[in-house]
Amino acid sequence: MAIQSSETIAEGGQLADGFAVTPKAVYPGIWCVRLGYPEAIVPSRFRSADPAEPKGLAEVSACPLDVTQWLARRSAQGFTVMIPASDEAYYGLGLQLKSLNQKAKKRVLRVNSDPPADTGDSHAPVPLLISPRGWGLLFDTARYVQFYVGSHHAPGDITASDHGITPVATETDALYGRSSGAGSPIQAHVPHCQGVDVYIIAGPTLRDVVCRYNLFSGGGCLPSLRGLGVWYRAFAQWDQEQVLSIAHRLRDSQMPCDVLGLEPGWQSHAYPCTFAWDSHRFPQPDQMIRQLAEQGFEVNLWEHAFVHPDSPMRPRIGDRVGQWAVFNGAVPDLLDPDVQQVFTDHHQHQFAEQGISGFKLDECDSSDFVKRPWSFPEHDQFPSGADGEQMHSLFGLAYQRAIGDAFEAVDRRTYGEVRSSHAFAAPQPFVLYSDLYDHRDFVRGMCTSGFSGLLWCPEVRHARSSEELVRRLQTVILSPQALINAWYIDGTPWDMDYTQADVQPARRRGRTDESGCSPGVEQTRGICRRVLQLRMRLVPYLYSAFADYLRQGLPPVRALVMDWPNDPQVRELDDQWMFGPDLLAVPIFTGQQTRRFYLPEGRWHDIFTGRVYAGGQFHEREVRLDEMLIFAADGTLLPIAQDLPHITDQTVFDVQVHRFGSPSRTCRLWEDDGCTFDYRRGVFNELHVALSEEGVLKVLRLGKYAGSRHRVGLATSPSVRW
């Protein structure tokens, strides 16, 4: 289904302060308004997929916003749109690590790896603003849009004084809060342009808006099944033998792991990149890949896109690069299809065909607020016609497509990491991450990313204590990607003695063996093992949630307000999230002896203890280090698999279905080969698992996949083993 074009609102491009225009339908429930003369280099031009079929969405017959009330102005600074709105909250604007509700705030959607404050800077800014009343606005631009989200009054909104005595406020919130309020409009200023296409997305609910946007983008991604297991990125300086050694240690210690990641040291030159193996550290990479595969490991490689002069790709790229270098490497014009093809061909033939499962795409954002800014400037120019600002916005998106196409060419699904993204990214099988490391911000990213078709990983790196390590692991296993990034630890994080070692956040050495460990290390390792095993037991549940993302657009991880938009208690709640269709995750932070949390309406079940909680209120509980807080909605049939050390292409999960409450809803499980794109050709099954009134388990398998991924039984205990 191709996107239809829309009309310019005024002849000759002359814009008045008011206008009448008819929005043009471009997708069921989505309309486009063309304001002025949009630029040619915009996100929709570089999308990776056509819109998906709008399955399961409510029909919407009328545009939810009256565009005749909008104002549009063109000036020397750019193009400004003002939209009347007075909603109590607004969400979206991409990955936001500092805030959930964007109401009454100014946001500059600038690509930035190190946002210093709650300003809108982000690894993945997406100019999509969503109201809980069931509408959204997507500005199709690669510019750094400035959103004033009900933060400023228009002069005509100022009311006359009642001539009474006004008390003087003594708190900054009261003083500065006068700049915004009820009736303040949404203003979007798009710099350096003469117009913009605005997509109006209808609900009727907030959740429907998000799902509709994701399907309009092409539907959510379906990762490789093994990619949903546990990841471990190894110490950057290790060579081939040391990588094989850590693989043996992970297996010997019974730590689950599916993907082993190699950091910059695998390349002959990494800053900039040659995209070629270092023959000294890795003299026989093909042999290493085979040996790791025999132990059940896939291999993921780190890289960035800045090209070393000695790279075999450099001659093919030629002069299709930016004017400025990064790390003394050429910046490829990834908006040029031919340059994208160079990247695709190289990664296909040199890596995908040799058994590499995916890539970590680093440094594809930008850098301003650091000691030594490293990326290309916004005034850079590229042969495609993009300037540096547009390239920063779209660089990560184009990079994902180039690498993803390499795996499509070999009919093998991938799942990777990326440090920047933008609009229309839902079909891309890449998860965002950050060099920032505040645990609270990382949890907030779990809530904000889902509004904009993004996946987010709160990866685990260093820890200052065994408690922090455990709490971070408990968070990451309930995310789209369960990643331990030990790139600067010469060892494993759970084998460090936190009572003795220097555990400051710097490069450090862990234990190289498990002999003579203190009781504290043994206890920490045991808890970490159980946490990672829980991730493996949740893989069938999570994989089926990704199938919903693919077909229905429902994010597998999302803020509570997406499911309960009318509950005022969840409008600002950014430290809990929904994980899949039925589970509510409550992370625990370092130092917390008790945890206060909120459960929406209904009845909720602690999946480990079976304790029932009333919804619509806050609760508080004491928490031990080895405890996690995960709640199942009443009526949930929860599939829990037997834990495995790793997943293979032939894995069949032994699933026990746990019942929480009565009557129970049908549980659905998705199964296919887990690795190819045959599902696009209809080769998959959907298992419908239900309980009869007599408590008899019924399993109905529907579909064309000849194999079976699940052996399903009824759990004898309602609670999940921990």
XYZ file of C-alpha atoms in Angstrom:
722
model
C 0.000 0.000 0.000
C 1.760 3.172 -1.180
C 1.459 6.564 0.470
C -0.687 8.977 -1.469
C 0.463 12.526 -1.977
C -1.491 15.489 -0.645
C -2.195 18.989 -1.835
C -0.565 22.318 -1.150
C -2.841 24.460 0.984
C -2.452 27.740 -0.859
C -1.762 28.759 -4.417
C 1.624 30.313 -4.975
C 2.699 29.298 -1.505
C 1.260 32.477 0.034
C 0.202 31.545 3.540
C -2.187 33.646 5.558
C -2.813 33.464 9.293
C -5.897 31.372 8.626
C -6.953 29.050 5.849
C -9.422 26.398 4.867
C -8.136 23.067 3.620
C -9.467 19.551 3.286
C -7.139 16.886 4.733
C -6.455 14.095 2.285
C -6.894 10.478 3.408
C -3.677 8.491 2.846
C -4.374 5.417 4.996
C -7.391 4.206 7.007
C -7.616 6.668 9.884
C -4.715 8.859 8.692
C -4.956 12.139 6.797
C -2.241 14.360 5.361
C -2.253 18.140 5.197
C 0.376 19.721 2.985
C 1.354 23.117 4.339
C 3.354 25.254 1.933
C 6.181 23.591 0.050
C 7.760 20.682 1.943
C 11.395 19.742 1.402
C 12.334 16.720 -0.696
C 14.514 15.082 1.972
C 12.028 13.849 4.564
C 11.673 10.632 6.623
C 8.809 9.178 4.553
C 11.057 9.133 1.485
C 13.507 6.802 3.226
C 11.096 4.435 4.920
C 11.933 0.741 4.652
C 8.420 -0.661 4.137
C 5.041 0.209 2.680
C 2.166 0.583 5.135
C 0.829 -2.690 6.494
C -2.799 -3.727 6.415
C -4.749 -2.052 9.255
C -5.828 -5.299 10.921
C -7.672 -5.020 14.206
C -7.973 -1.240 14.166
C -11.253 0.514 14.805
C -12.722 2.181 11.752
C -12.537 5.962 11.765
C -14.580 7.911 9.256
C -13.741 11.515 10.097
C -10.543 13.424 10.712
C -10.312 14.031 14.476
C -8.978 17.608 14.178
C -10.460 20.702 12.570
C -7.583 22.016 10.470
C -9.500 25.200 9.635
C -8.547 26.324 13.139
C -4.847 25.920 12.511
C -2.512 28.815 11.802
C 0.550 28.549 9.555
C 3.244 31.170 9.063
C 6.356 31.313 6.944
C 9.262 33.504 8.018
C 12.991 33.907 7.562
C 13.457 31.412 10.410
C 11.371 28.682 8.835
C 7.804 27.429 8.984
C 5.515 27.511 12.026
C 2.223 25.702 12.621
C -0.036 26.569 15.559
C -2.741 24.100 16.570
C -5.409 24.803 19.214
C -5.396 22.132 21.904
C -5.978 21.959 25.635
C -5.411 18.350 26.557
C -4.115 17.355 29.966
C -1.138 15.412 28.626
C 0.853 14.724 25.466
C 3.196 11.850 24.681
C 5.716 10.804 22.082
C 8.462 12.893 20.423
C 10.694 9.839 20.195
C 12.951 8.324 22.833
C 12.846 10.721 25.781
C 14.975 9.739 28.780
C 14.046 12.672 31.011
C 10.241 12.928 30.912
C 7.103 11.051 29.912
C 4.397 13.727 29.683
C 5.445 16.539 27.333
C 2.676 18.922 28.380
C 3.699 22.576 28.968
C 7.253 22.020 27.719
C 9.457 23.268 24.923
C 11.149 20.464 23.027
C 13.908 20.771 20.423
C 14.071 17.452 18.590
C 17.775 17.432 17.959
C 19.821 14.270 17.415
C 22.211 14.105 20.343
C 24.020 11.289 22.100
C 24.398 13.155 25.402
C 21.297 15.206 26.259
C 22.256 17.266 29.324
C 18.718 18.034 30.494
C 15.032 17.633 29.717
C 15.201 19.600 26.462
C 14.088 17.137 23.783
C 17.576 16.148 22.619
C 17.584 12.426 21.932
C 19.236 9.501 20.201
C 15.958 9.062 18.360
C 13.823 12.207 18.113
C 10.555 11.542 16.291
C 8.282 14.527 15.472
C 5.174 12.598 16.526
C 2.995 14.078 19.261
C 0.089 12.048 20.656
C -2.896 13.046 22.757
C -4.599 10.605 25.147
C -7.865 11.814 23.615
C -7.128 9.704 20.572
C -5.225 11.684 17.961
C -1.638 12.180 16.895
C 0.373 14.560 14.705
C 3.386 13.427 12.687
C 5.499 16.134 11.052
C 7.271 14.608 8.066
C 10.533 16.489 8.354
C 14.208 15.782 9.010
C 14.665 19.188 10.611
C 15.193 19.765 14.309
C 11.589 20.680 15.049
C 10.896 22.986 17.976
C 7.706 21.956 19.761
C 6.033 24.310 22.205
C 3.588 21.854 23.760
C 1.072 24.199 25.335
C 3.947 26.064 26.940
C 3.122 29.620 25.795
C 0.005 31.778 25.774
C -0.969 33.665 22.647
C -1.544 37.405 23.338
C -5.255 37.045 22.680
C -5.529 34.467 25.438
C -4.552 36.930 28.167
C -7.573 37.787 30.284
C -8.296 41.106 31.950
C -7.399 41.580 35.602
C -10.110 41.548 38.231
C -8.211 44.378 39.971
C -7.794 42.281 43.064
C -4.588 41.882 45.040
C -2.494 39.120 43.539
C -0.347 37.239 46.034
C 3.337 37.011 45.203
C 4.428 33.448 44.538
C 7.466 32.225 46.441
C 8.116 29.017 44.516
C 9.571 28.783 41.020
C 6.905 26.339 39.834
C 4.203 28.834 40.728
C 6.086 31.744 39.171
C 6.987 30.120 35.878
C 3.806 28.094 35.603
C 2.046 31.277 34.536
C 3.614 30.973 31.088
C 1.313 28.092 30.214
C -2.108 26.824 31.069
C -5.480 25.785 29.787
C -5.976 26.719 26.175
C -2.302 27.174 25.335
C -1.799 25.968 21.747
C 0.670 23.490 20.348
C 3.278 25.244 18.235
C 5.642 23.398 15.914
C 8.419 25.420 14.326
C 10.264 23.659 11.485
C 13.467 25.592 10.729
C 15.070 26.231 7.330
C 12.058 25.228 5.252
C 9.041 26.625 3.443
C 6.493 23.986 4.348
C 5.793 20.583 5.843
C 3.471 17.603 5.448
C 1.539 16.898 8.639
C -0.094 13.499 9.117
C -3.133 13.467 11.387
C -3.534 10.045 12.999
C -6.876 9.053 14.496
C -7.512 6.674 17.391
C -10.100 6.532 18.777
C -7.836 5.741 21.769
C -4.220 6.592 22.511
C -3.295 2.939 22.051
C -5.039 2.881 18.658
C -3.082 5.955 17.544
C 0.206 4.227 18.346
C -0.831 0.988 16.649
C -2.066 2.857 13.580
C 1.194 4.798 13.297
C 3.237 1.588 13.575
C 1.174 -0.149 10.890
C 1.395 2.947 8.696
C 5.178 2.655 9.117
C 5.034 -0.936 7.855
C 4.220 -2.855 11.042
C 6.503 -3.722 13.911
C 9.601 -5.858 13.424
C 9.703 -9.583 14.116
C 13.205 -10.367 15.411
C 14.941 -13.673 15.046
C 13.787 -15.997 17.813
C 17.325 -16.438 19.133
C 17.720 -12.664 19.295
C 15.192 -12.578 22.131
C 17.454 -14.696 24.331
C 20.376 -13.382 26.402
C 23.171 -11.275 24.886
C 26.723 -10.817 26.158
C 29.175 -8.336 24.639
C 32.757 -9.332 25.394
C 35.767 -7.266 26.504
C 36.906 -5.093 23.590
C 40.572 -6.133 23.761
C 40.050 -9.888 23.711
C 41.395 -11.928 20.816
C 40.005 -15.045 19.179
C 41.169 -17.471 21.876
C 39.871 -15.259 24.674
C 36.469 -14.953 22.975
C 36.281 -18.735 22.731
C 37.323 -18.912 26.380
C 34.492 -16.653 27.585
C 32.062 -18.758 25.569
C 33.231 -21.869 27.445
C 32.980 -20.052 30.773
C 29.416 -18.962 30.094
C 28.417 -22.522 29.280
C 30.352 -24.040 32.205
C 28.776 -21.577 34.653
C 25.301 -22.353 33.242
C 24.722 -18.692 32.435
C 22.188 -18.569 29.577
C 23.499 -16.834 26.475
C 22.441 -16.836 22.830
C 24.380 -13.966 21.243
C 28.037 -13.147 21.808
C 28.963 -9.632 20.744
C 32.428 -8.494 19.655
C 33.395 -4.871 20.196
C 35.856 -2.664 18.162
C 38.866 -4.958 18.556
C 37.629 -7.442 15.953
C 38.435 -4.989 13.133
C 41.809 -4.201 11.617
C 40.966 -0.547 12.256
C 37.947 0.667 14.212
C 38.045 4.489 14.444
C 37.358 4.891 11.514
C 36.268 1.419 10.420
C 37.729 -0.899 7.806
C 34.838 -3.394 8.175
C 37.443 -6.171 7.949
C 38.820 -8.672 10.481
C 42.059 -7.990 12.342
C 44.204 -10.935 11.179
C 46.401 -10.719 14.301
C 43.676 -10.877 16.941
C 41.353 -13.039 14.826
C 43.474 -15.136 12.461
C 40.672 -17.617 11.669
C 37.304 -15.871 12.096
C 35.379 -18.460 10.061
C 36.650 -21.218 12.320
C 35.762 -19.190 15.431
C 32.222 -18.564 14.137
C 31.783 -22.305 13.529
C 33.118 -23.213 16.964
C 30.806 -20.713 18.655
C 27.854 -21.973 16.623
C 28.593 -25.512 17.806
C 28.222 -24.223 21.382
C 24.956 -22.455 20.550
C 26.241 -18.889 20.155
C 25.403 -16.430 17.418
C 27.942 -13.651 16.764
C 27.127 -9.947 16.576
C 29.756 -7.389 15.466
C 30.247 -3.780 16.511
C 30.894 -1.072 13.914
C 30.168 2.518 12.973
C 29.647 3.898 9.480
C 32.680 6.192 9.151
C 34.926 4.645 6.514
C 38.682 4.135 6.813
C 40.782 4.829 3.654
C 41.872 1.156 3.659
C 38.332 -0.195 3.780
C 37.362 -2.284 0.738
C 34.188 -0.175 0.576
C 36.022 3.132 0.232
C 36.767 2.966 -3.537
C 33.171 2.008 -4.319
C 31.809 4.946 -2.331
C 34.069 7.396 -4.137
C 33.194 11.058 -3.702
C 29.686 10.399 -2.386
C 30.642 11.526 1.090
C 30.225 14.582 3.300
C 32.595 17.515 3.309
C 33.772 16.807 6.863
C 35.440 13.671 8.229
C 34.648 11.900 11.499
C 37.443 10.076 13.369
C 39.470 10.852 10.217
C 37.099 8.694 8.216
C 34.765 9.537 5.342
C 31.085 10.069 6.183
C 29.165 8.095 3.539
C 26.089 9.675 2.014
C 23.733 6.948 3.190
C 20.766 8.790 1.670
C 22.186 7.832 -1.736
C 20.699 4.422 -2.706
C 23.939 3.414 -4.409
C 25.950 4.086 -1.246
C 23.429 2.120 0.773
C 23.899 -0.731 -1.694
C 27.670 -0.652 -1.165
C 27.088 -1.182 2.561
C 24.480 -3.850 1.907
C 26.649 -5.821 -0.528
C 29.730 -5.739 1.684
C 27.870 -6.847 4.818
C 26.004 -9.522 2.914
C 29.012 -11.177 1.284
C 31.620 -10.646 3.993
C 29.499 -11.298 7.068
C 25.873 -12.438 6.655
C 26.862 -15.229 4.267
C 29.659 -16.254 6.650
C 27.355 -16.782 9.619
C 27.405 -13.429 11.411
C 23.918 -12.877 12.869
C 23.842 -9.091 13.147
C 25.514 -5.787 13.962
C 25.710 -3.100 16.585
C 25.553 0.226 14.716
C 27.363 2.726 16.904
C 28.068 6.473 16.676
C 25.323 7.154 14.109
C 23.752 9.957 16.134
C 25.596 13.176 16.946
C 27.591 14.680 19.769
C 27.436 18.177 21.217
C 27.532 18.215 25.008
C 30.738 16.288 25.590
C 34.336 17.326 26.132
C 35.290 16.617 22.522
C 32.351 16.726 20.093
C 33.164 14.181 17.423
C 30.493 14.133 14.705
C 30.039 16.124 11.502
C 28.556 19.642 11.756
C 24.984 20.587 10.906
C 26.216 22.850 8.084
C 27.888 19.913 6.323
C 26.746 19.168 2.753
C 26.211 15.813 1.042
C 25.887 14.945 -2.661
C 22.297 13.739 -2.137
C 21.359 17.340 -1.327
C 21.069 16.812 2.420
C 22.763 19.149 4.830
C 24.267 17.995 8.124
C 21.078 18.560 10.107
C 18.982 16.396 7.797
C 21.712 13.773 7.609
C 21.942 13.519 11.402
C 18.199 12.950 11.605
C 18.129 10.235 8.951
C 21.603 8.692 9.222
C 20.646 5.988 11.717
C 17.461 5.163 9.817
C 19.328 4.741 6.510
C 22.112 2.780 8.235
C 19.599 0.298 9.672
C 18.051 -0.223 6.267
C 21.397 -0.849 4.555
C 22.431 -3.492 7.094
C 18.977 -5.019 7.373
C 18.867 -5.482 3.595
C 22.067 -7.550 3.781
C 20.275 -10.147 5.906
C 17.096 -10.002 3.841
C 19.261 -10.918 0.842
C 20.254 -14.201 2.538
C 16.730 -14.819 3.884
C 17.908 -14.643 7.478
C 16.299 -12.440 10.101
C 18.587 -10.299 12.193
C 18.274 -8.434 15.473
C 20.773 -5.726 16.257
C 21.512 -2.538 18.123
C 21.582 1.029 16.893
C 22.324 4.363 18.518
C 20.011 6.567 16.467
C 16.683 6.366 14.710
C 13.767 8.509 13.543
C 10.250 8.311 12.117
C 8.857 5.194 10.358
C 11.367 2.948 12.185
C 8.955 0.296 13.523
C 9.833 -2.363 10.878
C 13.556 -2.101 11.601
C 14.904 -5.015 13.723
C 17.215 -2.805 15.770
C 17.093 -1.757 19.422
C 18.269 1.632 20.667
C 20.877 1.976 23.412
C 22.865 4.798 25.006
C 26.270 5.507 26.504
C 24.403 7.329 29.267
C 23.838 5.083 32.259
C 21.374 6.457 34.795
C 19.161 3.535 35.807
C 16.155 5.765 36.427
C 16.485 7.363 32.979
C 16.908 3.936 31.406
C 13.623 2.827 32.960
C 11.900 5.961 31.692
C 13.109 5.078 28.197
C 11.184 1.818 28.512
C 8.013 3.884 28.829
C 8.642 6.628 26.260
C 10.081 4.615 23.354
C 6.872 2.719 22.653
C 4.936 5.827 21.636
C 7.100 6.372 18.543
C 7.706 2.952 16.989
C 11.043 2.486 18.770
C 12.622 -0.326 20.782
C 14.884 0.476 23.723
C 17.457 -1.570 25.656
C 18.468 -0.535 29.214
C 21.705 -2.466 28.809
C 23.762 -3.588 31.809
C 27.379 -2.467 31.949
C 29.210 -1.692 35.186
C 27.777 -1.748 38.676
C 29.032 -0.243 41.913
C 27.624 -3.074 43.977
C 26.173 -6.533 43.590
C 22.787 -5.024 44.417
C 23.000 -2.585 41.517
C 24.087 -5.360 39.163
C 21.084 -7.504 40.119
C 18.605 -4.630 39.932
C 19.830 -3.633 36.476
C 19.663 -7.232 35.262
C 16.107 -7.504 36.566
C 15.225 -4.475 34.441
C 16.939 -5.556 31.223
C 15.359 -9.022 31.063
C 11.947 -7.329 30.834
C 13.002 -5.217 27.850
C 13.104 -5.878 24.086
C 16.746 -6.989 24.326
C 18.415 -8.690 27.304
C 21.948 -7.331 26.891
C 24.962 -7.430 29.202
C 27.520 -5.091 27.643
C 30.809 -6.027 29.322
C 32.966 -4.347 26.695
C 35.313 -2.813 29.284
C 35.309 -5.649 31.842
C 38.133 -8.160 31.543
C 35.946 -10.856 33.040
C 32.240 -11.145 33.834
C 30.304 -8.692 36.039
C 28.796 -11.378 38.307
C 32.237 -12.795 39.148
C 33.505 -9.562 40.657
C 33.859 -9.367 44.425
C 32.125 -6.069 45.095
C 33.335 -6.068 48.706
C 36.983 -6.036 47.575
C 37.341 -4.861 43.983
C 37.579 -1.337 42.695
C 34.119 -1.050 41.219
C 34.204 2.521 40.009
C 32.707 2.944 36.510
C 35.940 2.556 34.569
C 37.766 -0.207 32.770
C 38.428 -2.910 35.296
C 39.464 -6.508 35.645
C 37.102 -9.175 36.878
C 37.940 -12.689 37.983
C 39.298 -14.949 35.268
C 38.092 -18.113 36.998
C 35.504 -19.134 39.556
C 37.820 -20.705 42.129
C 38.036 -19.270 45.612
C 35.084 -16.920 45.222
C 33.692 -15.337 48.354
C 30.194 -16.281 49.531
C 29.009 -12.896 48.290
C 30.193 -13.658 44.758
C 28.542 -17.076 44.805
C 25.263 -15.548 45.972
C 25.388 -12.790 43.338
C 26.193 -15.273 40.576
C 23.303 -17.480 41.649
C 20.800 -14.619 41.627
C 22.067 -13.388 38.243
C 21.726 -16.892 36.810
C 18.102 -17.124 37.973
C 17.323 -13.699 36.515
C 18.729 -14.673 33.112
C 16.939 -18.019 33.259
C 13.678 -16.146 33.780
C 14.322 -14.268 30.544
C 14.710 -17.568 28.708
C 11.461 -18.837 30.222
C 9.642 -15.736 28.956
C 10.885 -15.985 25.347
C 7.743 -17.692 23.916
C 5.556 -15.067 25.594
C 7.744 -12.208 24.310
C 8.042 -13.666 20.795
C 4.259 -13.803 20.566
C 4.103 -10.179 21.770
C 6.410 -9.244 18.879
C 4.032 -11.043 16.525
C 1.334 -8.685 17.803
C 3.717 -5.794 17.116
C 4.164 -7.081 13.559
C 0.490 -7.581 12.754
C -1.333 -5.153 15.046
C 1.275 -2.487 15.742
C 1.048 -2.965 19.522
C 4.454 -2.262 21.125
C 5.706 -5.221 23.182
C 6.926 -2.776 25.840
C 4.841 0.327 26.579
C 3.838 2.882 29.198
C 0.773 2.134 31.316
C -1.014 5.218 30.003
C -1.215 3.557 26.597
C -3.567 0.936 28.034
C -5.318 3.142 30.620
C -5.418 6.657 29.102
C -8.328 7.748 31.299
C -6.609 6.895 34.576
C -5.110 10.143 35.938
C -2.654 8.188 38.125
C -0.744 6.816 35.121
C -0.413 10.033 33.097
C 2.937 10.783 34.740
C 3.871 7.223 35.726
C 7.246 6.539 34.144
C 8.777 3.869 36.371
C 6.514 0.917 35.471
C 5.623 -0.575 32.106
C 3.606 -3.232 30.343
C 5.619 -6.193 29.094
C 3.664 -8.037 26.426
C -0.127 -8.245 26.513
C -0.706 -9.070 30.192
C 2.342 -8.462 32.424
C 3.044 -5.295 34.380
C 6.687 -4.772 35.375
C 7.741 -2.821 38.467
C 11.529 -2.336 38.539
C 13.385 -1.990 41.819
C 16.215 0.509 42.183
C 19.414 0.257 44.188
C 18.891 1.103 47.836
C 15.150 0.473 47.891
C 14.069 -1.674 50.828
C 10.422 -1.044 50.034
C 8.804 -0.314 46.675
C 5.685 1.773 46.177
C 3.824 0.988 42.954
C 0.504 1.536 41.257
C -1.836 -1.040 39.741
C -4.605 0.117 37.368
C -8.220 -0.947 37.661
C -9.035 -4.629 38.017
C -7.350 -7.398 39.988
C -3.650 -8.157 39.701
C -1.659 -11.249 40.617
C 1.976 -11.395 41.722
C 3.190 -14.105 39.344
C 5.723 -15.451 41.877
C 3.706 -15.504 45.113
C 0.159 -15.670 43.738
C -0.880 -12.803 46.015
C -3.840 -10.839 44.651
C -3.854 -7.025 44.654
C -6.757 -4.678 44.081
C -6.329 -2.284 41.177
C -6.978 1.449 40.998
C -4.674 2.182 43.941
C -1.086 2.365 45.144
C 0.583 -0.418 47.103
C 3.838 -0.735 48.993
C 5.930 -3.833 49.605
C 9.208 -4.767 51.176
C 11.591 -6.223 48.600
C 14.573 -8.513 48.958
C 17.484 -8.592 46.540
C 16.304 -11.845 44.988
C 12.740 -10.574 44.468
C 11.156 -9.125 41.358
C 7.763 -7.461 41.048
C 5.835 -8.703 38.021
C 2.044 -8.714 38.003
C -0.401 -10.504 35.726
C -3.755 -8.988 34.873
C -6.755 -10.925 36.133
C -7.758 -13.644 33.685
C -4.255 -14.132 32.285
C -3.096 -17.480 30.975
C 0.680 -17.036 31.145
C 2.957 -19.364 29.122
C 6.225 -20.049 30.932
C 8.840 -22.231 29.256
C 11.404 -24.487 30.820
C 14.654 -22.531 30.969
C 17.333 -23.339 28.398
C 21.034 -22.432 28.136
C 20.364 -21.133 24.619
C 17.922 -21.375 21.728
C 18.563 -23.123 18.425
C 16.712 -23.118 15.122
C 15.266 -26.491 16.168
C 14.273 -25.616 19.753
C 10.873 -26.809 20.924
C 9.797 -25.075 24.130
C 8.241 -27.056 26.972
C 5.593 -24.563 28.055
C 3.539 -24.678 31.234
C 0.513 -22.399 31.251
C -0.176 -20.613 34.547
C -3.684 -19.431 35.333
C -4.214 -16.135 37.156
C -7.843 -15.473 37.979
C -11.059 -16.708 36.476
C -12.510 -16.764 33.896
C -9.323 -16.941 31.884
C -8.661 -15.359 28.515
C -7.244 -17.241 25.570
C -3.462 -17.260 25.382
C -1.906 -17.063 21.921
C 1.510 -18.380 20.947
C 3.245 -17.657 17.643
C 5.440 -20.257 16.023
C 7.466 -20.348 12.830
C 11.015 -21.308 11.917
C 12.275 -18.365 13.961
C 14.943 -17.337 11.472
C 13.739 -16.819 7.862
C 11.141 -14.563 6.271
C 8.794 -17.439 5.471
C 6.222 -15.882 7.806
C 5.718 -13.171 5.169
C 4.560 -15.952 2.876
C 2.061 -17.149 5.464
C 4.218 -19.977 6.853
C 3.475 -19.666 10.561
C 1.115 -21.026 13.179
C -0.892 -19.388 15.895
C -1.678 -21.530 18.902
C -4.873 -20.708 20.776
C -4.583 -21.993 24.336
C -7.681 -21.932 26.538
C -9.101 -23.511 29.680
C -12.553 -25.037 29.741
C -14.925 -24.442 32.650
C -13.802 -27.813 33.978
C -10.160 -26.708 33.917
C -9.175 -28.781 30.912
C -6.466 -27.258 28.716
C -7.385 -26.926 25.050
C -4.787 -26.148 22.375
C -5.797 -25.251 18.831
C -2.988 -24.890 16.276
C -3.895 -22.838 13.188
C -1.582 -22.111 10.288
C 0.727 -23.449 7.577
C 3.946 -24.044 9.510
C 4.615 -27.776 9.390
C 6.757 -27.866 12.507
C 5.998 -27.255 16.154
C 7.698 -24.859 18.544
C 5.734 -25.596 21.707
C 4.732 -28.547 23.855
C 1.999 -27.083 26.019
C 0.798 -28.310 29.402
C -1.100 -26.908 32.376
C 1.012 -25.830 35.342
C 0.205 -27.571 38.604
C 0.943 -24.404 40.580
C -0.649 -21.038 39.787
C 2.564 -19.178 40.677
C 5.760 -19.094 38.605
C 8.884 -20.749 40.004
C 11.589 -18.241 40.830
